[in-house]
Coordinates of C-alpha atoms in Angstrom, one line a residue:
M1 CA 112.0 52.5 103.5
P2 CA 114.9 55.1 102.9
S3 CA 118.4 53.9 103.5
P4 CA 120.4 55.3 106.6
A5 CA 122.4 57.4 104.1
E6 CA 119.2 58.9 102.6
S7 CA 117.7 59.6 106.0
S8 CA 120.8 61.4 107.1
L9 CA 120.5 63.9 104.2
P10 CA 119.3 67.4 105.1
E11 CA 115.6 68.2 104.2
R12 CA 114.9 70.6 101.2
A13 CA 114.1 74.1 102.4
K14 CA 110.5 75.1 102.1
E15 CA 109.7 77.3 99.1
D16 CA 108.4 80.2 101.2
Q17 CA 111.2 80.2 103.7
G18 CA 114.8 81.5 103.5
E19 CA 117.8 79.6 104.7
T20 CA 117.2 80.9 108.2
G21 CA 113.5 79.8 108.2
A22 CA 112.3 83.4 107.6
P23 CA 109.5 84.1 104.9
S24 CA 110.7 84.3 101.4
K25 CA 110.5 87.4 99.2
N26 CA 107.5 85.9 97.3
A27 CA 105.7 85.2 100.5
L28 CA 106.3 88.7 101.8
K29 CA 105.1 90.2 98.5
K30 CA 101.9 88.1 98.6
A31 CA 101.2 89.0 102.3
N32 CA 101.6 92.7 101.4
K33 CA 99.2 92.4 98.5
D34 CA 96.6 90.6 100.7
K35 CA 97.0 93.3 103.3
E36 CA 96.5 96.1 100.7
K37 CA 93.3 94.3 99.4
A38 CA 91.9 94.0 102.9
E39 CA 92.6 97.6 103.7
K40 CA 91.0 98.7 100.5
A41 CA 87.9 96.6 101.1
A42 CA 87.6 98.0 104.6
R43 CA 87.9 101.6 103.3
R44 CA 85.3 100.9 100.7
Q45 CA 82.9 99.4 103.2
E46 CA 83.4 102.4 105.5
Q47 CA 82.8 104.7 102.6
E48 CA 79.6 102.9 101.7
R49 CA 78.5 103.0 105.3
Q50 CA 79.1 106.7 105.6
Q51 CA 77.3 107.3 102.3
K52 CA 74.4 105.2 103.5
E53 CA 74.2 107.1 106.8
K54 CA 74.4 110.3 104.9
S55 CA 71.7 109.2 102.5
E56 CA 69.4 108.0 105.3
A57 CA 70.0 111.2 107.2
S58 CA 68.9 113.2 104.1
D59 CA 66.0 110.8 103.3
T60 CA 63.0 112.9 104.0
S61 CA 60.6 110.0 103.4
K62 CA 62.3 107.1 105.1
H63 CA 59.2 106.7 107.4
L64 CA 57.0 106.2 104.3
Y65 CA 58.5 103.0 103.0
G66 CA 60.3 99.8 104.0
L67 CA 59.3 96.5 105.6
M68 CA 55.9 96.3 107.1
P69 CA 56.0 96.3 110.9
S70 CA 54.4 93.2 112.5
T71 CA 50.7 93.5 113.3
S72 CA 51.5 92.5 116.8
D73 CA 53.6 95.7 117.2
S74 CA 50.6 97.9 116.7
P75 CA 49.0 99.2 119.9
A76 CA 45.6 97.7 120.5
N77 CA 44.0 101.1 121.2
L78 CA 44.8 102.5 117.7
P79 CA 41.9 102.8 115.3
K80 CA 41.7 100.1 112.7
Q81 CA 42.9 101.1 109.3
Q82 CA 40.4 101.0 106.4
F83 CA 41.4 99.1 103.3
N84 CA 40.3 99.1 99.7
E85 CA 40.3 96.4 97.0
L86 CA 41.5 97.0 93.5
A87 CA 38.1 95.9 92.2
E88 CA 36.6 99.0 93.9
L89 CA 38.8 101.4 92.0
Y90 CA 37.1 101.1 88.6
D91 CA 34.6 103.6 90.0
A92 CA 36.9 105.6 92.2
K93 CA 36.9 109.4 92.4
E94 CA 39.7 111.8 91.5
D95 CA 42.1 112.5 94.4
Q96 CA 40.4 109.8 96.5
E97 CA 42.9 108.4 99.1
V98 CA 43.0 104.6 99.2
T99 CA 45.1 101.9 100.9
V100 CA 45.4 98.5 99.1
D101 CA 47.2 95.3 99.7
A102 CA 48.4 93.9 96.4
R103 CA 51.2 92.1 94.6
I104 CA 54.0 93.7 92.6
H105 CA 53.3 92.5 89.1
N106 CA 56.2 94.4 87.7
A107 CA 58.4 97.4 88.7
R108 CA 60.6 99.7 86.7
V109 CA 62.6 102.9 87.4
T110 CA 62.6 105.4 84.5
S111 CA 64.8 108.0 86.2
A112 CA 66.1 109.0 89.6
K113 CA 62.9 110.9 90.2
L114 CA 60.3 108.5 88.8
A115 CA 59.3 104.8 89.0
F116 CA 56.3 102.8 87.9
L117 CA 54.7 99.7 89.4
V118 CA 51.9 97.5 88.3
L119 CA 49.9 96.4 91.3
R120 CA 47.8 93.2 91.0
E121 CA 45.0 91.8 93.1
E122 CA 43.2 88.7 91.8
A123 CA 42.2 89.6 88.2
H124 CA 42.6 93.3 88.7
T125 CA 45.6 95.5 87.9
I126 CA 46.4 99.2 88.2
Q127 CA 49.4 101.3 87.5
A128 CA 51.1 103.0 90.5
V129 CA 53.4 106.0 90.1
I130 CA 56.2 106.9 92.6
A131 CA 57.5 110.4 91.8
E132 CA 59.9 112.7 93.7
G133 CA 58.2 115.5 95.6
G134 CA 54.5 115.8 96.1
R135 CA 52.6 116.6 99.3
N136 CA 54.6 113.9 101.3
Q137 CA 58.0 115.0 99.8
I138 CA 58.8 111.6 98.3
S139 CA 62.6 111.2 98.2
R140 CA 64.8 109.8 95.5
Q141 CA 65.8 107.0 97.8
M142 CA 62.1 106.0 98.1
V143 CA 61.8 106.1 94.3
K144 CA 64.8 103.8 93.9
W145 CA 63.7 101.4 96.6
C146 CA 60.2 101.0 95.3
G147 CA 61.4 100.4 91.8
G148 CA 63.6 97.6 93.0
I149 CA 61.0 95.5 94.8
N150 CA 61.0 91.9 93.6
S151 CA 58.0 90.9 91.5
E152 CA 55.3 88.9 93.3
S153 CA 56.1 90.6 96.6
I154 CA 53.0 91.6 98.6
V155 CA 52.9 95.3 99.5
R156 CA 50.6 97.8 101.3
V157 CA 50.2 101.0 99.3
T158 CA 48.6 104.2 100.3
G159 CA 48.1 106.8 97.5
L160 CA 45.8 109.2 95.7
V161 CA 43.7 108.1 92.7
K162 CA 44.5 110.1 89.6
Q163 CA 43.3 110.2 86.0
P164 CA 46.2 109.6 83.7
K165 CA 46.8 111.8 80.6
E166 CA 45.9 108.8 78.5
P167 CA 44.2 105.5 79.4
V168 CA 46.7 102.8 80.7
T169 CA 46.1 100.0 78.2
S170 CA 48.3 97.5 80.0
T171 CA 46.2 97.3 83.1
S172 CA 42.6 96.3 83.8
I173 CA 41.9 99.6 85.5
S174 CA 42.7 101.9 82.6
N175 CA 41.0 105.1 83.5
F176 CA 42.8 105.6 86.8
E177 CA 46.3 105.3 88.3
L178 CA 47.6 105.4 91.9
H179 CA 50.1 108.1 93.0
V180 CA 52.0 106.4 95.8
E181 CA 52.5 108.2 99.1
K182 CA 53.4 105.2 101.3
L183 CA 54.6 101.7 100.5
Y184 CA 55.5 98.9 102.8
I185 CA 56.5 95.3 102.0
I186 CA 54.2 92.8 103.7
S187 CA 55.8 89.7 102.3
E188 CA 58.9 89.7 100.0
A189 CA 59.0 87.2 97.1
A190 CA 62.2 85.5 96.1
Q191 CA 64.3 87.3 93.4
M192 CA 64.5 84.1 91.3
L193 CA 61.2 82.4 90.5
P194 CA 60.8 79.0 88.7
V195 CA 58.3 80.6 86.3
Q196 CA 57.3 84.2 85.7
V197 CA 53.6 85.0 86.2
K198 CA 53.7 87.3 83.2
D199 CA 54.8 84.4 81.0
C200 CA 51.9 82.3 82.3
M201 CA 49.6 85.1 81.2
R202 CA 50.2 84.3 77.5
P203 CA 48.1 81.7 75.8
P204 CA 49.4 78.1 76.4
P205 CA 50.1 75.6 73.7
M206 CA 46.8 74.2 72.4
N207 CA 48.1 70.7 71.8
D208 CA 49.9 70.2 75.1
D209 CA 51.0 66.6 75.8
L210 CA 51.7 67.3 79.4
K211 CA 55.4 67.4 78.9
E212 CA 57.6 70.2 80.1
E213 CA 59.1 71.4 76.8
V214 CA 60.5 74.9 76.3
E215 CA 58.7 76.8 73.5
T216 CA 58.9 80.4 72.3
D217 CA 56.5 82.5 70.4
A218 CA 57.2 84.6 67.3
Q219 CA 58.8 87.3 69.5
G220 CA 61.0 84.8 71.2
L221 CA 59.0 85.0 74.5
P222 CA 58.6 81.7 76.4
I223 CA 55.3 79.8 76.0
V224 CA 54.7 78.0 79.3
S225 CA 53.4 74.4 78.8
L226 CA 50.5 73.0 80.7
A227 CA 52.8 70.6 82.6
T228 CA 55.1 73.5 83.7
R229 CA 52.0 75.5 84.8
L230 CA 50.7 72.6 86.9
N231 CA 54.1 71.9 88.4
N232 CA 54.2 75.6 89.5
R233 CA 50.5 76.0 90.2
I234 CA 50.9 78.6 93.0
L235 CA 52.5 81.1 90.5
D236 CA 50.4 80.0 87.6
G237 CA 47.3 80.4 89.7
R238 CA 48.0 84.1 90.2
T239 CA 47.3 85.1 86.5
A240 CA 44.3 87.2 85.8
A241 CA 42.8 84.4 83.6
N242 CA 43.2 81.8 86.3
Q243 CA 41.7 84.1 89.0
A244 CA 38.7 84.6 86.6
I245 CA 38.4 80.9 85.8
F246 CA 38.1 79.9 89.4
Q247 CA 35.8 82.8 90.3
L248 CA 33.6 81.5 87.5
Q249 CA 33.8 78.0 89.0
S250 CA 32.7 79.4 92.3
G251 CA 29.9 81.2 90.5
I252 CA 28.6 77.9 88.9
S253 CA 28.5 76.3 92.4
N254 CA 26.7 79.3 93.8
L255 CA 24.1 79.3 90.9
F256 CA 23.6 75.5 91.5
M257 CA 23.0 76.3 95.2
E258 CA 20.6 79.2 94.4
F259 CA 18.5 77.0 92.1
M260 CA 18.4 74.1 94.6
N261 CA 17.5 76.3 97.5
H262 CA 14.8 78.0 95.5
H263 CA 13.3 74.6 94.8
K264 CA 13.5 73.5 98.4
F265 CA 16.1 70.8 98.1
T266 CA 17.8 69.4 101.2
W267 CA 21.5 69.5 101.3
I268 CA 23.2 66.2 102.2
N269 CA 26.9 65.2 102.7
S270 CA 27.3 61.6 101.8
S271 CA 30.3 59.4 102.6
R272 CA 33.1 59.0 100.1
L273 CA 34.1 55.6 101.7
A274 CA 32.4 52.3 101.0
G275 CA 33.1 48.8 102.3
A276 CA 32.7 47.2 98.9
A277 CA 33.3 48.1 95.2
T278 CA 29.7 49.1 94.2
E279 CA 28.2 50.2 90.9
G280 CA 29.6 47.2 89.2
G281 CA 33.1 47.2 90.8
A282 CA 34.9 48.8 87.9
G283 CA 37.1 51.9 88.2
V284 CA 37.3 52.2 92.0
F285 CA 40.2 53.1 94.2
E286 CA 41.0 50.5 96.9
I287 CA 42.4 51.9 100.2
K288 CA 43.6 50.4 103.5
Y289 CA 41.0 50.9 106.2
F290 CA 42.5 49.8 109.5
D291 CA 42.6 46.0 109.2
T292 CA 40.4 45.7 106.2
K293 CA 39.8 47.2 102.7
A294 CA 37.7 50.1 101.7
Y295 CA 36.9 51.9 98.5
L296 CA 36.5 55.5 97.4
T297 CA 33.0 56.0 96.0
Q298 CA 32.5 56.6 92.3
S299 CA 29.5 58.8 93.0
P300 CA 27.0 59.6 95.8
Q301 CA 24.4 57.7 93.7
F302 CA 23.5 55.0 96.2
F303 CA 23.4 57.5 99.1
K304 CA 21.1 59.9 97.3
Q305 CA 18.7 57.1 96.6
M306 CA 18.8 55.9 100.2
A307 CA 18.1 59.5 101.3
I308 CA 15.0 59.4 99.1
A309 CA 14.0 56.1 100.8
M310 CA 14.3 58.1 104.1
D311 CA 11.5 60.3 102.8
M312 CA 13.8 63.2 101.9
K313 CA 11.8 64.2 98.8
R314 CA 14.5 66.3 97.1
V315 CA 18.3 66.1 98.0
C316 CA 21.4 67.6 96.5
E317 CA 25.1 67.9 97.3
I318 CA 28.4 69.1 96.0
G319 CA 31.5 66.9 96.6
P320 CA 34.4 65.0 95.2
V321 CA 33.9 62.0 92.8
F322 CA 36.7 59.4 92.3
R323 CA 37.2 57.3 89.1
A324 CA 40.1 54.9 88.9
E325 CA 40.2 55.1 85.1
N326 CA 43.6 55.2 83.4
S327 CA 42.3 57.8 80.9
N328 CA 44.8 60.5 79.8
T329 CA 42.5 62.7 77.8
H330 CA 41.6 66.4 77.8
R331 CA 38.4 65.8 79.7
H332 CA 39.1 63.0 82.2
L333 CA 40.3 63.2 85.8
T334 CA 40.6 60.6 88.5
E335 CA 39.0 63.1 90.9
F336 CA 36.5 65.8 90.0
T337 CA 33.7 67.8 91.7
G338 CA 30.2 66.6 91.3
L339 CA 26.9 68.6 91.5
D340 CA 24.4 65.9 92.3
F341 CA 20.6 65.9 92.8
E342 CA 17.9 63.4 93.3
M343 CA 14.1 63.9 93.5
V344 CA 10.8 62.1 93.9
I345 CA 8.7 61.7 90.7
K346 CA 5.0 62.5 90.8
N347 CA 3.8 61.9 87.2
D348 CA 6.6 60.7 84.9
Y349 CA 10.3 60.7 84.8
H350 CA 10.5 63.7 82.4
E351 CA 9.8 65.8 85.5
V352 CA 13.4 65.1 86.4
L353 CA 14.8 65.6 82.9
S354 CA 12.9 69.0 82.6
F355 CA 14.2 70.0 86.1
G356 CA 17.8 69.3 85.1
E357 CA 17.4 71.2 81.8
K358 CA 16.0 74.2 83.7
L359 CA 18.8 74.0 86.1
M360 CA 21.4 74.2 83.3
L361 CA 19.6 77.0 81.5
Y362 CA 19.6 78.9 84.8
I363 CA 23.3 78.4 85.3
I364 CA 24.3 79.3 81.7
R365 CA 22.0 82.3 81.3
N366 CA 23.2 83.8 84.5
L367 CA 26.8 83.3 83.5
Q368 CA 26.0 85.1 80.3
E369 CA 23.9 87.9 81.8
R370 CA 25.2 88.9 85.3
A371 CA 27.7 91.7 85.0
E372 CA 30.4 90.2 87.2
Y373 CA 30.4 86.9 85.3
K374 CA 30.5 88.7 82.0
R375 CA 33.5 90.7 83.1
L376 CA 35.3 87.5 84.3
T377 CA 34.5 85.8 81.0
K378 CA 36.1 88.7 79.1
V379 CA 39.3 88.2 81.2
V380 CA 39.4 84.6 80.2
D381 CA 38.7 85.4 76.6
Q382 CA 42.0 87.4 76.4
V383 CA 43.9 84.1 76.9
F384 CA 41.5 81.6 75.6
P385 CA 39.8 83.3 72.6
G386 CA 36.2 82.2 72.1
A387 CA 35.5 81.9 75.9
G388 CA 32.4 84.1 75.5
D389 CA 30.9 82.6 72.4
F390 CA 28.8 79.9 74.0
K391 CA 25.5 79.7 72.1
L392 CA 22.2 79.4 73.8
P393 CA 19.0 80.5 72.0
P394 CA 16.3 82.5 73.9
G395 CA 13.5 80.7 75.6
D396 CA 12.8 78.5 78.6
E397 CA 13.1 75.1 76.8
A398 CA 16.4 73.3 76.1
Q399 CA 17.0 71.6 72.8
R400 CA 16.1 67.9 73.4
F401 CA 16.6 64.8 71.2
T402 CA 15.8 61.2 71.7
F403 CA 18.7 58.8 71.3
A404 CA 17.2 57.6 68.1
E405 CA 16.8 61.2 66.8
A406 CA 20.4 61.9 67.6
V407 CA 21.6 58.8 65.7
K408 CA 19.4 59.8 62.7
L409 CA 20.9 63.3 62.8
L410 CA 24.3 61.8 62.6
N411 CA 23.4 59.4 59.8
D412 CA 21.6 62.1 57.8
N413 CA 24.9 64.0 57.9
G414 CA 26.9 61.1 56.6
I415 CA 28.2 59.9 59.9
E416 CA 27.6 56.3 60.7
A417 CA 26.0 55.6 64.1
S418 CA 23.7 52.8 65.6
E419 CA 20.7 52.9 67.9
D420 CA 22.1 49.8 69.6
D421 CA 25.5 51.2 70.7
D422 CA 26.5 54.1 72.9
L423 CA 27.9 57.2 71.2
S424 CA 31.6 57.4 71.2
T425 CA 33.5 60.6 72.0
S426 CA 34.0 61.4 68.3
L427 CA 30.3 60.8 67.6
E428 CA 29.3 63.1 70.5
K429 CA 31.6 65.8 69.2
A430 CA 30.2 65.4 65.7
L431 CA 26.7 65.7 67.0
G432 CA 27.6 68.8 68.9
R433 CA 28.9 70.5 65.7
I434 CA 25.7 69.5 63.8
V435 CA 23.4 70.8 66.6
R436 CA 25.3 74.1 66.8
E437 CA 25.0 74.6 63.0
K438 CA 21.4 73.5 62.7
H439 CA 19.9 74.7 66.0
N440 CA 22.3 77.5 67.1
T441 CA 22.9 76.0 70.5
D442 CA 25.9 74.6 72.4
F443 CA 23.7 73.0 75.1
Y444 CA 21.3 70.2 74.5
T445 CA 20.1 66.9 76.0
V446 CA 19.7 63.3 74.6
D447 CA 16.9 61.1 76.1
K448 CA 16.0 57.4 75.9
Y449 CA 19.4 55.7 75.8
P450 CA 19.6 52.0 75.1
S451 CA 19.1 50.0 78.3
A452 CA 22.2 47.9 77.4
V453 CA 24.6 50.8 77.8
R454 CA 23.2 52.1 81.2
P455 CA 23.8 51.0 84.8
F456 CA 21.7 48.2 86.4
Y457 CA 19.7 50.6 88.5
T458 CA 18.3 52.5 85.5
M459 CA 14.6 52.2 84.9
P460 CA 13.7 50.6 81.5
D461 CA 11.1 52.3 79.4
P462 CA 7.8 50.4 80.3
S463 CA 6.7 50.6 76.6
N464 CA 10.0 49.5 75.2
P465 CA 12.4 47.7 77.5
K466 CA 15.2 48.0 75.0
V467 CA 15.5 51.7 75.8
S468 CA 15.7 53.3 79.2
N469 CA 14.3 56.3 81.0
S470 CA 17.8 57.9 81.0
Y471 CA 19.4 61.0 79.5
D472 CA 22.8 62.8 79.1
F473 CA 23.4 66.5 79.0
F474 CA 25.9 68.0 76.5
M475 CA 27.9 71.3 76.2
R476 CA 29.8 71.9 73.0
G477 CA 29.3 68.3 72.0
Q478 CA 30.7 66.8 75.2
E479 CA 28.9 65.1 78.1
I480 CA 28.6 67.0 81.3
M481 CA 25.9 64.9 83.0
S482 CA 24.4 61.5 83.1
G483 CA 21.0 60.9 84.8
A484 CA 18.0 58.7 84.8
Q485 CA 14.9 57.4 86.6
R486 CA 16.1 54.8 89.1
I487 CA 14.4 51.4 89.7
H488 CA 12.6 51.8 93.0
D489 CA 11.0 48.3 93.2
Y490 CA 13.0 45.8 95.3
N491 CA 12.2 42.7 93.3
Q492 CA 12.8 44.4 89.9
L493 CA 16.1 45.8 91.1
C494 CA 17.4 42.5 92.4
D495 CA 16.4 40.8 89.2
R496 CA 18.3 43.4 87.1
M497 CA 21.3 43.0 89.3
R498 CA 21.4 39.2 88.9
K499 CA 21.0 39.6 85.1
N500 CA 23.8 42.2 84.9
D501 CA 27.0 41.4 83.1
P502 CA 28.8 40.4 85.2
P503 CA 26.1 39.3 87.6
L504 CA 25.8 41.2 90.9
D505 CA 24.5 39.7 94.2
P506 CA 21.9 42.1 95.7
L507 CA 22.3 40.4 99.1
S508 CA 26.1 40.8 99.3
E509 CA 27.7 43.0 101.9
G510 CA 28.5 45.6 99.3
F511 CA 24.9 45.9 98.1
R512 CA 22.7 44.7 101.0
H513 CA 22.1 48.1 102.7
Y514 CA 21.4 49.7 99.3
T515 CA 18.8 47.1 98.2
D516 CA 17.2 47.0 101.7
A517 CA 16.3 50.6 101.2
F518 CA 13.8 49.5 98.5
K519 CA 12.6 46.4 100.4
Y520 CA 11.2 48.9 103.0
G521 CA 9.3 50.9 100.3
C522 CA 10.7 53.8 98.2
A523 CA 8.9 56.4 96.1
P524 CA 9.6 56.6 92.3
H525 CA 12.6 58.9 91.9
G526 CA 15.4 60.1 89.5
G527 CA 18.3 62.5 89.3
G528 CA 21.7 63.1 87.9
G529 CA 25.2 64.1 88.5
L530 CA 26.8 67.1 86.8
G531 CA 30.6 67.5 86.5
L532 CA 31.5 71.0 87.7
N533 CA 34.9 70.9 86.1
R534 CA 33.4 69.9 82.7
I535 CA 30.7 72.6 82.9
L536 CA 33.4 75.2 83.4
Q537 CA 35.7 73.7 80.7
F538 CA 33.1 73.6 78.0
Y539 CA 31.3 76.8 78.9
L540 CA 34.6 78.7 78.4
G541 CA 35.9 76.4 75.7
L542 CA 39.1 75.5 77.5
P543 CA 41.3 73.1 75.7
D544 CA 41.9 70.8 78.7
I545 CA 39.9 70.1 81.9
R546 CA 43.1 70.6 83.9
F547 CA 42.7 74.4 83.2
A548 CA 39.4 74.2 85.0
T549 CA 40.7 72.3 88.0
L550 CA 42.6 74.0 90.8
F551 CA 44.8 71.0 91.7
P552 CA 44.1 68.3 89.1
R553 CA 44.5 64.6 89.7
D554 CA 45.0 62.3 86.7
P555 CA 46.8 58.9 86.2
G556 CA 50.1 60.7 86.2
R557 CA 49.7 63.5 88.8
L558 CA 49.4 63.5 92.5
A559 CA 51.0 66.8 93.3
P560 CA 50.9 69.6 94.0

């Protein structure tokens, strides 16, 4: 506390006040400076406003560009506008007027009178030219505005198709360019993007460990890691290569459906929920199902077989498959898409094996021969060299080996393998290299696997119970399908389940409905499950299955 004497002392005058309390010279000087700055800024703003108004008044093409009016603003009685797709412009005609909706891949202004854009739609790109003058009297303001549009913005462009003096090598449509007459922004992208689409167009690191590490190539340009691509999948997915990859994936599904429809299969949609961990109980996801537990199915296997027991002679489906396996490899996912089929056997189980081989030959040959799929494969090849070199010899028969023959082929080439054990991943890859070299094919099948390495429902070979009526399909030395004849006799199935390691109770709640299907009588049958993601990966030779999956799920990824 201050003493009475101290409290009676006069207070020190404030720094910005004089003795009479008036502002000091410094304060007045500062106030004058602030006033001058504000007046100067106001004059500058007024000058800019006047210049803008003058520019707009003299802008002869201001009605030809800008933000796209809302579709709700268009009178209902106006005729609907006709639109083109960039894919149509490969075969366009000189001076043809077109209107396209596309993204700005990049934009650059070369002078006050000239700007260039690259427009992109899916895997297709074309150069667009905005030049002062022309029949619409394009203004310099329009040239400047168009050249400053943010990359990845969606625009609507109307223009004339023209042949350039020289082919445009930087775009997929090289023999034509588009001379812009109107341009409106439909949706503007942010100026700053977490990753540039053009950077994602360069080849990724081939030995990516799924970590976000910054790398650069010899020119100092960024190399975008797989992890960065997946974390920014929306932008990464816009590259021409990714557009082509997933159009090819759609193509594989379509070819599968074509083949199945031609052979009069019935399409089914089985459940992905089960009340018990079936097929041995390993590798299943447990989920909460109201007041009890449920499990995501490992495959539609049981449901396909029960459909056969319903007298559906041939069934197929496309759907998700879940595997709770903590495998962080280039070919494993915890969720993938399965192409499944099951069919009644009339004579012997090789009917099913031959059917599966013909199915795969149909898919691969059409990928190689149809013009659209060939074009898409060439697009992928620009980023993943070798995408188009999948080997498949002519003819209607696939290269087939028994398991014993495959083991002998490995042993004859100095690679140790046993007829009693399943083939490891490294042995499968080695076999693929040998088959390619000796038989000039990247697709083959292996038949008659040891019974000990197959599921309990696999039919043993009646002449040799140590081997089974089962098979795997391979592309580039890696498995894409597992299939077999199934046990259709109730007593035989129950006996196999009880002898399984670990033993399985055929009367338990998890298996009762499945085994009952055979108690009521079921025709001999077999089938298989193909992995769509793996077919795409190995056909194109992609280094990781995540490149062949739109939104991959693995032990470390649940988003996006």
